[in-house]
Coordinates of C-alpha atoms and ligand atoms in Angstrom, one line a residue:
M1 CA 15.2 6.5 -9.0
T2 CA 13.5 9.9 -9.2
S3 CA 15.5 12.5 -11.0
I4 CA 13.3 15.4 -9.8
Q5 CA 12.9 15.4 -6.0
R6 CA 9.5 14.2 -5.1
T7 CA 7.7 12.8 -2.0
A8 CA 6.2 9.3 -1.7
V9 CA 3.2 9.0 0.6
L10 CA 2.7 5.6 2.2
T11 CA -0.2 4.4 4.2
G12 CA 0.2 1.5 6.6
A13 CA 3.9 2.0 7.0
T14 CA 4.8 1.7 10.7
S15 CA 4.4 -2.0 11.4
D16 CA 7.9 -3.3 12.4
R17 CA 8.1 -6.2 10.0
G18 CA 5.6 -4.8 7.5
I19 CA 5.7 -4.2 3.8
G20 CA 5.1 -0.4 4.3
I21 CA 8.2 0.4 6.4
T22 CA 10.5 -1.6 4.1
T23 CA 9.0 0.3 1.1
A24 CA 9.4 3.6 2.9
R25 CA 13.1 2.8 3.5
R26 CA 13.5 1.8 -0.2
Y27 CA 11.9 5.1 -1.5
A28 CA 14.2 7.0 0.9
S29 CA 17.3 5.1 -0.3
Q30 CA 16.4 6.3 -3.8
G31 CA 16.2 9.9 -2.8
W32 CA 12.5 10.3 -2.4
G33 CA 11.0 12.4 0.5
V34 CA 8.7 10.1 2.5
V35 CA 5.4 10.6 4.3
I36 CA 4.3 7.9 6.7
L37 CA 0.6 7.8 7.5
D38 CA -0.7 5.2 9.9
L39 CA -3.1 4.8 12.8
D40 CA -0.6 5.8 15.5
G41 CA 0.5 9.4 14.8
E42 CA 3.4 9.3 17.2
K43 CA 4.8 6.2 15.8
S44 CA 4.3 7.5 12.3
A45 CA 6.3 10.6 13.2
K46 CA 9.0 8.5 14.8
V47 CA 9.3 6.1 11.8
A48 CA 9.5 9.1 9.4
A49 CA 12.1 10.9 11.5
D50 CA 14.3 7.7 11.7
I51 CA 14.1 7.1 8.0
G52 CA 14.7 10.8 7.2
N53 CA 17.8 10.8 9.4
E54 CA 19.1 7.5 8.1
F55 CA 18.8 8.4 4.4
N56 CA 19.1 12.2 4.7
V57 CA 15.8 12.9 3.0
P58 CA 12.8 15.0 4.0
A59 CA 10.3 13.0 6.0
F60 CA 7.0 13.5 7.8
G61 CA 4.7 11.3 9.7
H62 CA 1.0 11.8 10.6
E63 CA -1.9 9.8 12.0
I64 CA -4.5 8.5 9.6
D65 CA -7.4 6.2 9.7
V66 CA -7.7 5.4 6.0
A67 CA -11.3 4.3 6.5
N68 CA -12.4 7.7 8.0
E69 CA -12.9 10.6 5.5
G70 CA -12.3 13.3 8.1
S71 CA -9.0 11.7 9.2
V72 CA -7.9 11.3 5.6
T73 CA -8.6 15.0 4.9
A74 CA -6.7 16.0 8.0
A75 CA -3.7 13.9 7.0
Y76 CA -3.8 15.3 3.5
E77 CA -3.9 18.9 4.8
A78 CA -1.0 18.3 7.1
V79 CA 1.1 17.0 4.2
K80 CA 0.0 19.8 2.0
K81 CA 1.2 22.3 4.6
E82 CA 4.6 20.7 4.6
T83 CA 4.8 20.8 0.8
I84 CA 3.6 24.5 0.6
A85 CA 6.2 25.4 3.2
G86 CA 8.9 23.7 1.0
I87 CA 9.7 21.3 3.8
L88 CA 8.6 18.3 1.7
P89 CA 9.0 18.1 -2.1
P90 CA 5.7 17.8 -4.1
V91 CA 4.0 14.5 -3.8
G92 CA 4.8 12.3 -6.7
A93 CA 3.8 8.8 -5.5
L94 CA 1.1 7.3 -3.3
A95 CA 1.4 3.7 -2.1
N96 CA -1.8 2.6 -0.6
I97 CA -0.5 -0.2 1.6
A98 CA -2.7 0.0 4.8
G99 CA -4.8 -3.1 5.1
I100 CA -6.3 -5.7 7.4
T101 CA -7.1 -9.3 6.9
S102 CA -9.5 -11.8 8.5
P103 CA -9.4 -15.6 8.6
V104 CA -13.1 -15.9 9.8
P105 CA -15.1 -18.6 7.8
F106 CA -17.9 -17.1 5.7
L107 CA -20.9 -18.3 7.8
E108 CA -19.2 -17.0 11.0
T109 CA -18.6 -13.5 9.6
T110 CA -20.7 -10.6 10.9
L111 CA -21.8 -7.6 8.9
D112 CA -19.5 -5.5 11.1
L113 CA -16.5 -7.6 10.1
W114 CA -17.4 -7.4 6.5
H115 CA -17.7 -3.6 6.7
K116 CA -14.4 -3.3 8.6
V117 CA -12.4 -5.3 6.1
M118 CA -14.0 -3.5 3.2
D119 CA -13.6 -0.1 4.8
V120 CA -9.9 -0.3 5.6
N121 CA -8.8 -2.1 2.4
A122 CA -11.2 -0.8 -0.4
T123 CA -12.7 2.4 1.0
G124 CA -9.4 3.4 2.4
T125 CA -7.7 3.1 -1.0
Y126 CA -10.6 5.2 -2.5
L127 CA -10.4 7.9 0.1
V128 CA -6.7 8.4 0.2
T129 CA -6.4 8.3 -3.5
K130 CA -9.2 10.9 -3.9
A131 CA -7.4 13.2 -1.4
F132 CA -3.9 13.1 -3.0
L133 CA -4.8 12.7 -6.7
P134 CA -5.7 16.3 -7.5
D135 CA -2.2 17.7 -6.8
M136 CA -0.6 15.0 -8.9
I137 CA -3.0 15.8 -11.8
E138 CA -2.1 19.4 -11.4
A139 CA 1.6 18.6 -11.5
G140 CA 1.0 16.4 -14.6
W141 CA 3.0 13.5 -13.1
G142 CA 2.1 10.9 -10.5
R143 CA 2.3 7.2 -9.6
I144 CA -0.3 5.4 -7.5
V145 CA 0.4 1.9 -6.4
N146 CA -2.5 -0.1 -4.8
M147 CA -2.1 -3.1 -2.6
S148 CA -4.3 -6.0 -3.6
S149 CA -3.5 -9.7 -3.0
V150 CA -3.3 -13.0 -4.7
S151 CA -6.4 -13.7 -2.6
A152 CA -8.4 -11.4 -5.0
Q153 CA -7.4 -13.5 -7.9
R154 CA -7.7 -17.0 -6.7
G155 CA -10.3 -16.7 -3.9
G156 CA -8.2 -16.6 -0.8
G157 CA -6.1 -19.6 -0.1
V158 CA -3.4 -17.8 1.9
F159 CA -5.0 -16.7 5.2
G160 CA -7.7 -14.1 4.5
K161 CA -11.1 -15.4 3.6
V162 CA -14.2 -14.0 1.8
P163 CA -14.3 -10.3 3.0
Y164 CA -10.6 -10.0 2.4
S165 CA -10.7 -11.5 -1.1
A166 CA -13.7 -9.3 -1.9
A167 CA -12.0 -6.1 -0.6
K168 CA -8.8 -6.8 -2.5
A169 CA -10.7 -7.6 -5.7
A170 CA -12.5 -4.2 -5.3
I171 CA -9.0 -2.6 -5.3
L172 CA -8.3 -4.2 -8.6
G173 CA -11.5 -2.8 -10.1
L174 CA -10.8 0.6 -8.7
T175 CA -7.2 0.5 -10.1
K176 CA -8.2 -0.4 -13.6
A177 CA -11.2 2.0 -13.9
L178 CA -9.2 4.9 -12.4
A179 CA -6.2 4.2 -14.7
R180 CA -8.5 4.3 -17.7
E181 CA -10.3 7.5 -16.6
I182 CA -7.1 9.5 -15.8
G183 CA -4.8 8.1 -18.4
A184 CA -4.2 11.5 -20.1
T185 CA -3.2 13.3 -16.9
G186 CA 0.3 11.8 -16.5
V187 CA -0.7 9.9 -13.4
T188 CA -0.5 6.1 -13.6
V189 CA -2.4 3.7 -11.4
N190 CA -1.3 0.1 -10.9
A191 CA -1.9 -2.7 -8.4
I192 CA 0.2 -5.4 -7.0
T193 CA -1.0 -8.9 -5.9
P194 CA 1.5 -10.4 -3.5
G195 CA 1.1 -14.0 -2.3
A196 CA 2.3 -14.8 1.2
V197 CA 4.8 -12.3 2.6
D198 CA 6.7 -12.8 5.8
T199 CA 5.1 -10.0 8.0
N200 CA 3.0 -9.8 11.2
I201 CA -0.3 -9.7 9.3
R202 CA -0.9 -13.5 9.9
V203 CA -0.3 -13.2 13.6
G204 CA -2.1 -16.2 15.1
S205 CA -1.6 -18.5 12.2
T206 CA -0.4 -22.0 13.3
D207 CA 2.8 -23.8 12.1
E208 CA 0.5 -26.2 10.2
Q209 CA -1.2 -23.3 8.4
E210 CA 2.2 -21.7 7.5
A211 CA 3.5 -25.1 6.2
A212 CA 0.4 -25.5 4.1
I213 CA 0.9 -22.0 2.7
N214 CA 4.5 -22.7 1.7
A215 CA 3.6 -26.1 0.2
G216 CA 1.4 -24.3 -2.3
I217 CA 4.2 -22.0 -3.5
P218 CA 6.5 -23.3 -6.3
L219 CA 9.4 -21.2 -4.9
G220 CA 8.7 -22.9 -1.5
R221 CA 8.8 -19.8 0.7
N222 CA 7.1 -16.5 1.6
A223 CA 8.2 -13.3 -0.2
T224 CA 10.4 -10.9 1.7
T225 CA 9.2 -7.4 2.3
E226 CA 12.1 -6.2 0.2
E227 CA 10.9 -8.2 -2.8
I228 CA 7.5 -6.4 -2.5
A229 CA 9.1 -3.0 -2.0
A230 CA 11.2 -3.4 -5.1
V231 CA 8.1 -3.7 -7.3
I232 CA 6.3 -0.8 -5.6
T233 CA 9.3 1.6 -6.1
F234 CA 9.6 0.4 -9.7
L235 CA 6.0 1.2 -10.3
S236 CA 6.7 4.7 -8.8
S237 CA 9.7 5.3 -11.1
E238 CA 10.1 7.3 -14.4
E239 CA 10.9 4.0 -16.1
S240 CA 7.4 2.6 -15.4
A241 CA 5.7 5.4 -17.4
Y242 CA 4.0 3.0 -19.9
L243 CA 2.4 0.8 -17.2
T244 CA -1.0 1.8 -16.1
G245 CA -4.1 -0.2 -15.0
T246 CA -1.9 -3.3 -14.7
T247 CA -1.6 -5.9 -11.9
I248 CA 1.8 -7.2 -11.1
D249 CA 1.8 -10.7 -9.5
I250 CA 4.5 -11.3 -6.8
N251 CA 3.5 -14.7 -5.6
G252 CA 6.5 -17.1 -6.0
G253 CA 4.4 -19.0 -8.7
S254 CA 1.5 -19.8 -6.3
H255 CA -0.9 -18.4 -8.9
I256 CA 0.3 -18.8 -12.5
H257 CA -2.4 -17.6 -15.0
Ligands
NAD301 N1 1.7 -10.2 4.4 C1 1.1 -10.8 3.4 O1 1.2 -12.0 3.2 C2 0.3 -10.0 2.4 C3 0.0 -10.5 1.1 C4 -0.7 -9.8 0.2 C5 -1.1 -8.5 0.5 N2 -0.8 -8.0 1.7 C6 -1.2 -6.6 2.0 O2 -0.1 -5.8 2.2 C7 -0.5 -4.7 3.1 C8 0.5 -4.6 4.2 O3 0.5 -5.8 5.0 P1 1.6 -6.3 6.0 O4 1.7 -7.7 5.7 O5 2.8 -5.4 5.9 O6 0.8 -6.1 7.3 P2 1.0 -5.4 8.7 O7 -0.2 -5.8 9.5 O8 2.3 -5.6 9.2 O9 0.8 -3.8 8.2 C9 -0.4 -3.2 8.0 C10 -0.3 -1.8 8.4 O10 -1.6 -1.1 8.1 C11 -1.9 -0.3 9.1 N3 -3.3 -0.1 9.2 C12 -4.3 -1.0 9.5 N4 -5.5 -0.4 9.5 C13 -5.3 0.9 9.2 C14 -6.2 2.1 9.1 N5 -7.5 2.0 9.3 N6 -5.6 3.2 8.7 C15 -4.3 3.3 8.6 N7 -3.4 2.3 8.7 C16 -3.9 1.1 9.0 C17 -1.4 -1.0 10.4 O11 -1.2 -0.2 11.5 C18 0.0 -1.5 9.8 O12 1.0 -0.6 10.0 C19 -1.9 -5.0 3.5 O13 -2.8 -4.2 2.7 C20 -2.1 -6.4 3.2 O14 -3.4 -6.8 3.0 C21 -0.1 -8.6 2.6

């Protein structure tokens, strides 16, 4: 719960069964204003409006391609306009959720695929963080939550293969180094490493692949998107003030270390 009214900015938050939309609803249920940034601007605006109406909070949606610097700048400026006009409260949290995976075996990957997966996951996290961080530093308070994956820690094993594991590992390095660099500013930077979550990201996976995934999880099932959203909003709360540079595992025991 945020006592002062603040806005949470989420990337990758329009997918119907995705982690982002569930997290946006959870932020709103706690009184946060919400900004939805995703590839489809119209859908982003609609998801934001629906959430704003349901929870009676300020909400705004805008298109973004997190891998494109110009698009990130345009999205940031559109959000800034809303905050300056007082339509949205100041941005207090950024959840970098946008991501893509790839199940292609290493020797079948192309350089284009490598760049695409790195660009959306790792470079996207870099660009969006760089855009929204200065205002949080100026305010002296902020929470950044970055979406990594258990794949970064144990070398895939869910669905995504080498480029995905590498990109999600880059996010852990970014998180730790940035947390250290800006520790004194009042802005915390943390990462989460979910295992398998029941969303559309593994569209195309077979029943056998899904059964094999669940067989490797001591809790015997995928996480729900609500279980991921709960940790993201906790890491965005006043109560998480002494957590920075950390990685929170949410994997049902699939990687105990
Ligand atoms: N589902 C899982 O098992 C799982 C596990 C660990 C981590 N994750 C991570 O969680 C995040 C959300 O995944 P999800 O399962 O909800 O998947 P999803 O495919 O349902 O959602 C991903 C969202 O990111 C958006 N997106 C993709 N490319 C983008 C770009 N260039 N710019 C802006 N938005 C873009 C998509 O439009 C979509 O809304 C991803 O980063 C994913 O890697 C998922």
